[in-house]
Amino acid sequence: MIDFLFSYETLRLAWWVLLGVLLIGFAVMDGFDLGVGTLLPFVAREDIERRVAINTVGPVWEGNQVWLILGGGAIFAAWPALYALSFSGFYLAMFLVLSALILRPVGFKYRSKKPDPAWRERWDWALFIGGAVPALIFGVAIGNTLQGVPFHFTPDLRPIYEGNLFGLLNPLALYCGLVSLAMLTMHGAAWLAFKAEGVVADRARRLGAVAAVVTALLFAGGGVLVWLGLLGGYRVTSPIVWDGPSNPLLKAVVADPAAWLANFRTYPALWAVPTLGIATPLLAAIGFGARWEGLTFLASKLGVAMIVATVGVAMFPILLPSSSNPGHSLTVFDASSSRATLRNMLIATVIFMPLILAYTAWVYRVLWGKVTEKGVEDAGQSAY
């Protein structure tokens, strides 16, 4: 049993699953505070209303970003070739995301330090950029991943990336960016409806219902693009060696516009994943209208998780396809770290992941309850 659990093929599959869990965890946990930043100029018009919206996420957004760090760390340690190519190839896009994310902590910390309306308004726009830009760019990155990015390896496995920022901002990738932006806006509105009171919650319900319907329509439209073969598709044509060496040059891959549907045709039960990715945002839209706050937030969470999971199950076993040389694409079975690294990291994850989950649950339990205008005013400078 131990030999099976720690075999190279099992460890590779386990880390593919864990990578998916971490990315979904980031989208679900940090997604709603990115959505609140995106919605800030639209759900709150007075200063006290904006403070209410900000204080719904102010105490928890830093903890939520742990999932982003864990996801990046997992890619670095478990899939070094994927880390090298994605972080260097998407360098300027990552720089845009990091620049926007840097605005968030200073916005949260400094916005309410001065009563000057102009000062506060500038930081409000900084928080909006810090929410909307990452939400858009993360989707653009997924769109490019689906289409394939231009890279290849030299014979000594040195990665060469041939793209640029403007190539990443192509129409189909921007479409995926809009899916991501609508999805996280829905999620942020669901959180505001759940956590805030008064006009902020009311406006969040109206905007959230629209964002939820748009999310479902755009995601379904993305499915149509995949069906038409416009969002790429790559298929491994050589035998897959599950415990083979991590050398992406030892296999054959071809571009196949129908490839991203192959796993769903082979395993029809997988259709439940994209189906829920459409149905749960629509359920959230109904929940916004009916004021089912808990159910709405739960449906929004599930919708975000299923939309992200759809990409993973559609592409498996490919991690990052190469549009310029498909044979050099990275897969789960030829881009991983050594067996010993995967094993040691898995042991550490089994020990520390429950601690992170327990701490996160404790924090949310302590902060349970609505954020109100009176509560923020009473807190004064101690609130955000």
Coordinates of C-alpha atoms in Angstrom, one line a residue:
M1 CA 0.0 0.0 0.0
I2 CA 2.8 2.4 1.0
D3 CA 4.6 1.6 -2.2
F4 CA 1.5 2.4 -4.3
L5 CA 0.9 5.7 -2.4
F6 CA 4.4 6.9 -2.9
S7 CA 4.9 5.5 -6.4
Y8 CA 6.0 8.1 -9.0
E9 CA 2.8 7.9 -11.0
T10 CA 0.6 8.2 -7.9
L11 CA 2.6 11.2 -6.6
R12 CA 2.3 13.0 -10.0
L13 CA -1.4 12.5 -10.0
A14 CA -1.7 13.5 -6.4
W15 CA 0.1 16.8 -7.1
W16 CA -2.0 17.5 -10.1
V17 CA -5.1 17.2 -7.9
L18 CA -3.4 19.3 -5.2
L19 CA -2.5 22.0 -7.7
G20 CA -6.1 22.1 -8.7
V21 CA -7.3 22.3 -5.1
L22 CA -4.9 25.2 -4.4
L23 CA -5.9 27.1 -7.5
I24 CA -9.6 26.5 -6.7
G25 CA -8.9 27.5 -3.1
F26 CA -7.3 30.7 -4.3
A27 CA -10.2 31.5 -6.7
V28 CA -12.9 30.8 -4.0
M29 CA -11.1 32.4 -1.0
D30 CA -9.4 35.4 -2.5
G31 CA -11.9 35.7 -5.4
F32 CA -14.5 37.3 -3.3
D33 CA -12.3 40.1 -1.9
L34 CA -11.1 40.8 -5.5
G35 CA -14.7 41.0 -6.4
V36 CA -15.5 43.4 -3.6
G37 CA -12.6 45.7 -4.8
T38 CA -14.1 45.5 -8.3
L39 CA -17.6 46.4 -7.0
L40 CA -16.4 49.2 -4.6
P41 CA -17.2 52.2 -6.9
F42 CA -20.6 50.8 -7.7
V43 CA -22.1 49.4 -4.5
A44 CA -20.9 52.3 -2.2
R45 CA -21.4 56.0 -2.9
E46 CA -20.9 57.6 0.5
D47 CA -17.7 57.3 2.5
I48 CA -19.4 55.3 5.3
E49 CA -20.8 52.9 2.7
R50 CA -17.4 52.4 1.2
R51 CA -15.9 51.7 4.7
V52 CA -18.6 49.1 5.2
A53 CA -17.7 47.4 2.0
I54 CA -14.0 47.5 2.7
N55 CA -14.4 46.3 6.3
T56 CA -16.2 43.1 5.0
V57 CA -12.9 42.0 3.6
G58 CA -10.3 44.1 5.4
P59 CA -9.6 41.6 8.2
V60 CA -9.5 38.5 6.0
W61 CA -8.0 39.4 2.6
E62 CA -4.4 38.8 3.7
G63 CA -5.2 35.3 5.0
N64 CA -7.0 34.6 1.7
Q65 CA -3.9 35.4 -0.3
V66 CA -2.1 32.5 1.4
W67 CA -3.8 30.3 -1.3
L68 CA -2.0 32.3 -4.0
I69 CA 1.3 31.8 -2.3
L70 CA 0.7 28.1 -1.8
G71 CA -0.3 27.7 -5.4
G72 CA 2.8 29.5 -6.7
G73 CA 4.9 27.5 -4.3
A74 CA 3.4 24.2 -5.4
I75 CA 4.1 25.0 -9.1
F76 CA 7.6 26.0 -8.2
A77 CA 8.4 22.9 -6.3
A78 CA 6.2 20.2 -8.0
W79 CA 6.3 21.4 -11.6
P80 CA 9.5 23.4 -12.0
A81 CA 9.4 23.4 -15.8
L82 CA 5.8 24.8 -15.7
Y83 CA 6.9 27.4 -13.2
A84 CA 9.9 28.5 -15.4
L85 CA 7.9 28.8 -18.6
S86 CA 4.7 30.3 -17.2
F87 CA 6.4 32.8 -14.9
S88 CA 8.9 33.9 -17.5
G89 CA 6.5 33.8 -20.5
F90 CA 3.8 35.7 -18.7
Y91 CA 6.3 37.9 -17.0
L92 CA 4.8 41.3 -18.1
A93 CA 1.3 40.0 -17.4
M94 CA 2.4 38.9 -13.9
F95 CA 4.0 42.3 -13.4
L96 CA 0.7 43.9 -14.1
V97 CA -1.0 41.6 -11.6
L98 CA 1.6 42.1 -8.9
S99 CA 1.5 45.9 -9.4
A100 CA -2.3 45.8 -9.0
L101 CA -2.1 43.5 -6.0
I102 CA 0.5 45.8 -4.3
L103 CA -2.1 48.6 -4.4
R104 CA -4.4 46.6 -2.1
P105 CA -2.5 46.5 1.2
V106 CA -1.6 50.2 1.0
G107 CA -5.2 51.0 0.0
F108 CA -6.6 49.0 3.0
K109 CA -4.1 50.4 5.4
Y110 CA -4.0 54.1 4.4
R111 CA -7.4 54.9 3.0
S112 CA -9.1 55.9 6.3
K113 CA -6.0 57.4 7.9
K114 CA -7.0 60.9 6.7
P115 CA -10.5 62.5 6.5
D116 CA -9.6 64.2 3.2
P117 CA -12.3 63.1 0.6
A118 CA -9.8 63.4 -2.3
W119 CA -7.3 61.2 -0.4
R120 CA -9.9 58.6 0.2
E121 CA -11.2 58.6 -3.3
R122 CA -7.8 58.0 -4.8
W123 CA -7.3 54.9 -2.6
D124 CA -10.8 53.7 -3.5
W125 CA -9.8 53.7 -7.1
A126 CA -6.5 51.9 -6.1
L127 CA -8.6 49.2 -4.5
F128 CA -10.8 49.0 -7.6
I129 CA -7.7 48.5 -9.8
G130 CA -6.3 46.0 -7.2
G131 CA -9.5 43.9 -7.6
A132 CA -10.4 44.2 -11.3
V133 CA -7.0 44.0 -13.0
P134 CA -6.0 40.6 -11.3
A135 CA -9.5 39.2 -11.9
L136 CA -9.2 40.1 -15.7
I137 CA -5.5 39.0 -16.1
F138 CA -5.9 35.6 -14.4
G139 CA -8.7 34.8 -16.9
V140 CA -6.5 36.0 -19.8
A141 CA -3.7 33.7 -18.6
I142 CA -6.2 30.7 -18.6
G143 CA -7.3 31.7 -22.1
N144 CA -3.7 31.6 -23.4
T145 CA -3.1 28.3 -21.6
L146 CA -6.1 26.8 -23.4
Q147 CA -4.9 28.1 -26.8
G148 CA -1.3 27.2 -26.2
V149 CA 1.7 29.5 -25.8
P150 CA 4.7 29.8 -28.1
F151 CA 7.6 28.0 -26.4
H152 CA 10.0 25.2 -27.1
F153 CA 13.0 23.5 -25.5
T154 CA 16.6 23.3 -26.8
P155 CA 18.1 19.8 -26.9
D156 CA 19.6 20.4 -23.4
L157 CA 16.1 21.3 -22.1
R158 CA 16.6 25.0 -21.9
P159 CA 13.2 26.7 -22.3
I160 CA 12.7 29.3 -25.0
Y161 CA 9.6 31.5 -24.9
E162 CA 8.8 33.4 -28.1
G163 CA 5.7 35.4 -27.2
N164 CA 5.1 38.9 -25.8
L165 CA 2.5 40.8 -23.7
F166 CA 0.5 42.0 -26.8
G167 CA 0.3 38.4 -28.0
L168 CA -1.2 37.4 -24.7
L169 CA -4.0 40.0 -25.1
N170 CA -5.7 38.3 -28.0
P171 CA -9.5 38.4 -28.4
L172 CA -10.1 34.9 -27.2
A173 CA -7.9 35.3 -24.2
L174 CA -9.6 38.6 -23.4
Y175 CA -13.0 36.7 -23.6
C176 CA -11.7 34.3 -20.9
G177 CA -10.6 37.4 -19.0
L178 CA -14.2 38.6 -19.1
V179 CA -15.5 35.3 -17.8
S180 CA -13.1 35.5 -14.9
L181 CA -14.0 39.2 -14.2
A182 CA -17.7 38.4 -14.2
M183 CA -17.3 35.3 -12.1
L184 CA -15.3 37.1 -9.4
T185 CA -17.7 40.1 -9.5
M186 CA -20.5 37.7 -8.8
H187 CA -18.5 36.2 -6.0
G188 CA -17.7 39.5 -4.4
A189 CA -21.4 40.6 -4.6
A190 CA -22.4 37.3 -2.9
W191 CA -20.0 38.1 -0.1
L192 CA -21.2 41.6 0.3
A193 CA -24.9 40.5 0.3
F194 CA -23.9 37.9 3.0
K195 CA -21.7 40.1 5.2
A196 CA -22.9 43.7 4.8
E197 CA -26.2 45.4 5.6
G198 CA -28.2 48.3 4.2
V199 CA -27.8 49.9 0.8
V200 CA -24.4 48.3 0.2
A201 CA -26.0 44.8 0.5
D202 CA -29.0 45.9 -1.6
R203 CA -26.9 47.2 -4.5
A204 CA -24.6 44.1 -4.3
R205 CA -27.7 41.9 -4.7
R206 CA -28.8 43.8 -7.9
L207 CA -25.3 43.9 -9.4
G208 CA -24.6 40.3 -8.3
A209 CA -27.7 39.0 -10.0
V210 CA -26.5 40.6 -13.3
A211 CA -23.0 39.4 -12.8
A212 CA -24.2 35.8 -12.1
V213 CA -26.3 35.7 -15.3
V214 CA -23.4 37.1 -17.3
T215 CA -21.0 34.6 -15.8
A216 CA -23.3 31.7 -16.8
L217 CA -23.8 33.1 -20.3
L218 CA -20.1 33.8 -20.9
F219 CA -19.0 30.4 -19.5
A220 CA -21.5 28.7 -21.8
G221 CA -20.3 30.8 -24.7
G222 CA -16.7 29.6 -23.8
G223 CA -18.0 26.1 -24.1
V224 CA -19.3 26.9 -27.6
L225 CA -15.9 28.3 -28.5
V226 CA -14.3 25.0 -27.4
W227 CA -16.9 23.0 -29.3
L228 CA -16.1 25.0 -32.5
G229 CA -12.4 24.4 -31.9
L230 CA -11.6 28.1 -31.5
L231 CA -10.0 27.8 -28.0
G232 CA -7.3 25.4 -29.1
G233 CA -6.9 21.8 -28.2
Y234 CA -3.9 19.4 -28.0
R235 CA -3.7 15.7 -27.8
V236 CA -0.9 13.3 -26.7
T237 CA -0.5 10.8 -29.5
S238 CA 2.4 8.7 -28.1
P239 CA 2.0 6.2 -25.2
I240 CA 1.9 8.0 -21.9
V241 CA 4.7 6.7 -19.5
W242 CA 3.3 7.5 -16.1
D243 CA 6.6 6.8 -14.3
G244 CA 8.9 8.0 -17.0
P245 CA 11.6 10.6 -16.8
S246 CA 10.6 14.3 -16.6
N247 CA 11.6 15.1 -20.2
P248 CA 9.0 16.8 -22.3
L249 CA 10.9 15.9 -25.5
L250 CA 10.1 12.2 -25.2
K251 CA 6.5 12.3 -26.4
A252 CA 4.4 13.3 -29.4
V253 CA 1.6 15.9 -29.2
V254 CA -0.6 17.2 -32.0
A255 CA -2.9 20.2 -32.2
D256 CA -6.5 18.9 -32.3
P257 CA -9.4 21.4 -32.1
A258 CA -11.6 18.7 -30.6
A259 CA -9.1 17.6 -27.9
W260 CA -10.4 19.7 -25.0
L261 CA -13.7 17.7 -25.3
A262 CA -12.0 14.3 -25.4
N263 CA -12.0 13.6 -21.6
F264 CA -15.7 14.5 -21.4
R265 CA -16.5 12.0 -24.3
T266 CA -14.4 9.3 -22.7
Y267 CA -15.8 9.9 -19.2
P268 CA -19.4 11.3 -19.6
A269 CA -19.7 11.8 -15.8
L270 CA -17.3 14.7 -16.2
W271 CA -20.0 16.7 -18.0
A272 CA -21.3 17.4 -14.4
V273 CA -18.4 19.8 -13.8
P274 CA -19.2 22.4 -16.6
T275 CA -22.9 21.8 -16.1
L276 CA -22.6 22.9 -12.5
G277 CA -20.3 25.7 -13.7
I278 CA -23.4 27.1 -15.6
A279 CA -26.2 26.0 -13.2
T280 CA -24.7 27.3 -9.9
P281 CA -24.3 30.9 -11.1
L282 CA -27.9 30.8 -12.3
L283 CA -28.9 29.5 -8.8
A284 CA -26.9 32.4 -7.3
A285 CA -28.8 34.8 -9.5
I286 CA -32.1 33.5 -8.1
G287 CA -30.6 33.6 -4.6
F288 CA -29.7 37.3 -5.0
G289 CA -33.3 38.1 -5.9
A290 CA -34.8 36.0 -3.2
R291 CA -32.3 37.3 -0.5
W292 CA -31.1 33.7 0.3
E293 CA -27.7 35.1 1.5
G294 CA -26.1 31.8 2.7
L295 CA -27.3 29.8 -0.3
T296 CA -26.3 32.5 -2.7
F297 CA -22.7 32.6 -1.4
L298 CA -22.5 28.8 -1.4
A299 CA -23.8 28.6 -5.0
S300 CA -21.3 31.3 -6.0
K301 CA -18.4 29.3 -4.3
L302 CA -19.4 26.2 -6.1
G303 CA -19.8 28.0 -9.4
V304 CA -16.2 29.4 -9.1
A305 CA -14.9 26.0 -8.2
M306 CA -16.6 24.2 -11.1
I307 CA -15.5 26.8 -13.7
V308 CA -11.9 26.5 -12.6
A309 CA -12.1 22.7 -12.4
T310 CA -13.6 22.5 -15.9
V311 CA -10.3 23.8 -17.4
G312 CA -8.3 21.2 -15.4
V313 CA -10.3 18.2 -16.4
A314 CA -10.6 19.4 -20.1
M315 CA -6.8 19.7 -20.4
F316 CA -5.6 16.6 -18.5
P317 CA -2.9 15.4 -18.8
I318 CA -1.6 18.5 -20.5
L319 CA -0.5 21.3 -18.2
L320 CA 0.9 23.9 -20.7
P321 CA 0.6 23.3 -24.4
S322 CA 3.1 24.7 -26.8
S323 CA 1.5 26.4 -29.8
S324 CA 4.8 26.7 -31.7
N325 CA 6.0 23.1 -31.1
P326 CA 3.2 20.9 -29.7
G327 CA 5.5 18.0 -29.1
H328 CA 7.3 20.2 -26.4
S329 CA 4.1 20.7 -24.4
L330 CA 4.3 20.0 -20.7
T331 CA 2.2 17.2 -19.2
V332 CA 1.5 15.9 -15.7
F333 CA 3.9 13.0 -16.5
D334 CA 6.9 14.7 -18.0
A335 CA 7.2 18.1 -16.2
S336 CA 7.3 17.1 -12.5
S337 CA 10.0 17.2 -9.9
S338 CA 11.7 14.1 -8.7
R339 CA 9.8 11.3 -6.8
A340 CA 11.6 12.2 -3.6
T341 CA 10.6 15.9 -3.8
L342 CA 7.0 15.1 -4.6
R343 CA 6.9 12.5 -1.7
N344 CA 8.4 14.9 0.9
M345 CA 6.2 17.8 -0.2
L346 CA 3.1 15.5 0.1
I347 CA 4.0 14.5 3.6
A348 CA 4.5 18.2 4.6
T349 CA 1.1 19.0 2.9
V350 CA -0.7 16.3 4.8
I351 CA 0.7 17.7 8.1
F352 CA 0.3 21.5 7.5
M353 CA -2.8 21.8 5.2
P354 CA -5.2 20.8 8.1
L355 CA -3.6 23.4 10.3
I356 CA -4.1 26.1 7.6
L357 CA -7.7 25.0 7.2
A358 CA -8.3 25.0 10.9
Y359 CA -6.8 28.4 11.4
T360 CA -8.8 29.8 8.5
A361 CA -12.0 28.4 10.0
W362 CA -11.2 29.8 13.4
V363 CA -10.6 33.3 11.9
Y364 CA -13.9 33.3 10.1
R365 CA -15.7 32.1 13.2
V366 CA -14.2 35.0 15.3
L367 CA -15.2 37.5 12.6
W368 CA -18.7 36.1 12.1
G369 CA -21.5 38.6 11.8
K370 CA -22.7 41.5 9.7
V371 CA -20.6 44.7 9.1
T372 CA -22.9 47.7 9.7
E373 CA -22.5 51.5 9.3
K374 CA -22.9 51.9 13.1
G375 CA -20.3 49.3 13.9
V376 CA -17.8 51.0 11.6
E377 CA -18.5 54.4 13.0
D378 CA -18.2 53.2 16.6
A379 CA -14.9 51.5 15.7
G380 CA -13.5 54.8 14.4
Q381 CA -9.8 54.6 13.3
S382 CA -9.5 51.0 14.5
A383 CA -11.7 50.0 11.5
Y384 CA -10.5 50.2 7.9

